[in-house]
């Protein structure tokens, strides 16, 4: 069953690049911000904050930006998180699964603009 948009229409955009090279040749922070902000607005969300982790590996959750996202989720301040791809959040499988569980338990939708939506199925949870 597809996830529906939440009552809380406040969203954050989370952007991350791990290297200077990625920032200049891949999806720069600015590009990620523009893509995600446009998607959130199109979906009817108000973007309350753009959170950035520049030059940070996703191999650990000890990043200021992702810690800010976690704080907003735990305080139920937001209804959605927009990223270009789920690998912006975490590369470690356990960290990724823990984040998805945290978001689900707090009724926060994760929207990845460049991959299929999470639908709650076991396959979706594993792939995303």
mmCIF file of C-alpha atoms in Angstrom:
data_model
loop_
_atom_site.group_PDB
_atom_site.id
_atom_site.type_symbol
_atom_site.label_atom_id
_atom_site.label_comp_id
_atom_site.label_asym_id
_atom_site.label_seq_id
_atom_site.Cartn_x
_atom_site.Cartn_y
_atom_site.Cartn_z
ATOM 1 C CA UNK A 1 0.000 0.000 0.000
ATOM 2 C CA UNK A 2 1.542 3.376 -1.007
ATOM 3 C CA UNK A 3 2.321 5.817 1.781
ATOM 4 C CA UNK A 4 0.080 8.856 1.872
ATOM 5 C CA UNK A 5 1.135 12.406 2.595
ATOM 6 C CA UNK A 6 0.941 13.276 6.259
ATOM 7 C CA UNK A 7 -1.094 15.867 8.139
ATOM 8 C CA UNK A 8 2.118 17.636 9.214
ATOM 9 C CA UNK A 9 2.975 19.525 6.042
ATOM 10 C CA UNK A 10 6.389 20.686 7.244
ATOM 11 C CA UNK A 11 9.408 19.082 5.605
ATOM 12 C CA UNK A 12 13.157 19.319 5.704
ATOM 13 C CA UNK A 13 15.547 18.885 2.824
ATOM 14 C CA UNK A 14 18.685 16.910 3.661
ATOM 15 C CA UNK A 15 21.732 17.248 1.396
ATOM 16 C CA UNK A 16 25.124 15.569 1.714
ATOM 17 C CA UNK A 17 28.311 15.314 -0.295
ATOM 18 C CA UNK A 18 31.273 13.344 0.978
ATOM 19 C CA UNK A 19 34.070 14.877 -1.091
ATOM 20 C CA UNK A 20 34.954 18.114 -2.858
ATOM 21 C CA UNK A 21 35.130 16.145 -6.114
ATOM 22 C CA UNK A 22 31.579 14.882 -5.633
ATOM 23 C CA UNK A 23 30.440 18.425 -4.939
ATOM 24 C CA UNK A 24 31.861 19.675 -8.245
ATOM 25 C CA UNK A 25 31.240 16.698 -10.566
ATOM 26 C CA UNK A 26 28.284 14.887 -9.016
ATOM 27 C CA UNK A 27 25.123 16.157 -7.424
ATOM 28 C CA UNK A 28 26.327 19.290 -5.677
ATOM 29 C CA UNK A 29 24.741 20.455 -2.431
ATOM 30 C CA UNK A 30 23.033 23.251 -4.361
ATOM 31 C CA UNK A 31 21.649 20.836 -6.978
ATOM 32 C CA UNK A 32 20.355 18.477 -4.275
ATOM 33 C CA UNK A 33 18.739 21.401 -2.453
ATOM 34 C CA UNK A 34 17.018 22.679 -5.605
ATOM 35 C CA UNK A 35 15.706 19.245 -6.651
ATOM 36 C CA UNK A 36 14.402 18.375 -3.187
ATOM 37 C CA UNK A 37 12.897 21.779 -2.445
ATOM 38 C CA UNK A 38 10.999 21.752 -5.741
ATOM 39 C CA UNK A 39 9.698 18.226 -5.035
ATOM 40 C CA UNK A 40 8.568 19.141 -1.515
ATOM 41 C CA UNK A 41 6.715 22.229 -2.717
ATOM 42 C CA UNK A 42 5.112 20.229 -5.542
ATOM 43 C CA UNK A 43 3.893 17.716 -2.924
ATOM 44 C CA UNK A 44 2.351 20.515 -0.861
ATOM 45 C CA UNK A 45 4.968 20.712 1.886
ATOM 46 C CA UNK A 46 6.480 23.809 3.406
ATOM 47 C CA UNK A 47 10.255 23.449 3.653
ATOM 48 C CA UNK A 48 11.118 24.520 7.183
ATOM 49 C CA UNK A 49 14.844 23.889 6.918
ATOM 50 C CA UNK A 50 17.572 22.786 4.524
ATOM 51 C CA UNK A 51 20.084 20.654 6.399
ATOM 52 C CA UNK A 52 23.518 20.067 4.886
ATOM 53 C CA UNK A 53 26.429 17.775 5.647
ATOM 54 C CA UNK A 54 29.242 18.920 3.380
ATOM 55 C CA UNK A 55 32.373 16.790 3.115
ATOM 56 C CA UNK A 56 30.872 14.127 5.388
ATOM 57 C CA UNK A 57 30.851 10.378 4.795
ATOM 58 C CA UNK A 58 27.577 8.534 5.287
ATOM 59 C CA UNK A 59 29.505 5.687 6.915
ATOM 60 C CA UNK A 60 28.548 7.054 10.323
ATOM 61 C CA UNK A 61 25.572 8.846 11.823
ATOM 62 C CA UNK A 62 27.951 11.114 13.736
ATOM 63 C CA UNK A 63 27.301 14.009 11.380
ATOM 64 C CA UNK A 64 25.813 17.314 12.557
ATOM 65 C CA UNK A 65 23.210 17.427 9.790
ATOM 66 C CA UNK A 66 21.826 13.927 10.246
ATOM 67 C CA UNK A 67 21.787 14.460 14.018
ATOM 68 C CA UNK A 68 19.656 17.581 13.395
ATOM 69 C CA UNK A 69 17.280 15.513 11.217
ATOM 70 C CA UNK A 70 16.998 12.885 13.965
ATOM 71 C CA UNK A 71 16.239 15.600 16.529
ATOM 72 C CA UNK A 72 13.447 17.045 14.362
ATOM 73 C CA UNK A 73 11.982 13.566 13.866
ATOM 74 C CA UNK A 74 12.039 12.780 17.593
ATOM 75 C CA UNK A 75 10.349 16.067 18.471
ATOM 76 C CA UNK A 76 7.714 15.421 15.784
ATOM 77 C CA UNK A 77 8.493 18.790 14.202
ATOM 78 C CA UNK A 78 8.365 17.534 10.618
ATOM 79 C CA UNK A 79 6.182 15.285 8.498
ATOM 80 C CA UNK A 80 8.646 14.518 5.705
ATOM 81 C CA UNK A 81 12.302 14.417 4.784
ATOM 82 C CA UNK A 82 13.376 15.005 1.193
ATOM 83 C CA UNK A 83 16.666 13.632 -0.179
ATOM 84 C CA UNK A 84 17.805 12.918 -3.729
ATOM 85 C CA UNK A 85 18.650 9.311 -2.854
ATOM 86 C CA UNK A 86 18.582 7.247 0.330
ATOM 87 C CA UNK A 87 22.377 6.840 0.225
ATOM 88 C CA UNK A 88 22.594 10.514 1.220
ATOM 89 C CA UNK A 89 21.259 9.443 4.641
ATOM 90 C CA UNK A 90 23.357 6.346 5.336
ATOM 91 C CA UNK A 91 25.630 3.869 3.585
ATOM 92 C CA UNK A 92 25.806 1.421 6.470
ATOM 93 C CA UNK A 93 22.906 -1.052 6.185
ATOM 94 C CA UNK A 94 22.179 -1.149 9.914
ATOM 95 C CA UNK A 95 22.228 2.662 10.189
ATOM 96 C CA UNK A 96 19.935 2.874 7.183
ATOM 97 C CA UNK A 97 17.448 0.375 8.620
ATOM 98 C CA UNK A 98 17.516 2.108 12.009
ATOM 99 C CA UNK A 99 16.808 5.487 10.400
ATOM 100 C CA UNK A 100 13.922 4.088 8.346
ATOM 101 C CA UNK A 101 12.476 2.504 11.508
ATOM 102 C CA UNK A 102 12.846 5.785 13.422
ATOM 103 C CA UNK A 103 11.086 7.698 10.640
ATOM 104 C CA UNK A 104 8.268 5.144 10.423
ATOM 105 C CA UNK A 105 7.704 5.077 14.199
ATOM 106 C CA UNK A 106 7.451 8.867 14.226
ATOM 107 C CA UNK A 107 5.167 9.098 11.169
ATOM 108 C CA UNK A 108 7.763 10.880 9.048
ATOM 109 C CA UNK A 109 7.760 10.138 5.343
ATOM 110 C CA UNK A 110 11.063 9.836 3.527
ATOM 111 C CA UNK A 111 10.900 11.048 -0.065
ATOM 112 C CA UNK A 112 13.796 10.178 -2.358
ATOM 113 C CA UNK A 113 13.490 12.222 -5.523
ATOM 114 C CA UNK A 114 15.635 9.915 -7.659
ATOM 115 C CA UNK A 115 14.394 6.484 -6.594
ATOM 116 C CA UNK A 116 10.996 4.812 -6.095
ATOM 117 C CA UNK A 117 8.886 5.713 -3.078
ATOM 118 C CA UNK A 118 9.009 3.592 0.036
ATOM 119 C CA UNK A 119 5.776 1.625 0.176
ATOM 120 C CA UNK A 120 6.273 -0.196 3.471
ATOM 121 C CA UNK A 121 6.760 -3.608 1.863
ATOM 122 C CA UNK A 122 9.622 -5.868 2.888
ATOM 123 C CA UNK A 123 11.179 -5.466 -0.559
ATOM 124 C CA UNK A 124 10.963 -1.678 -0.417
ATOM 125 C CA UNK A 125 12.516 -1.642 3.037
ATOM 126 C CA UNK A 126 15.399 -3.783 1.861
ATOM 127 C CA UNK A 127 16.064 -1.947 -1.410
ATOM 128 C CA UNK A 128 15.622 1.553 -0.060
#
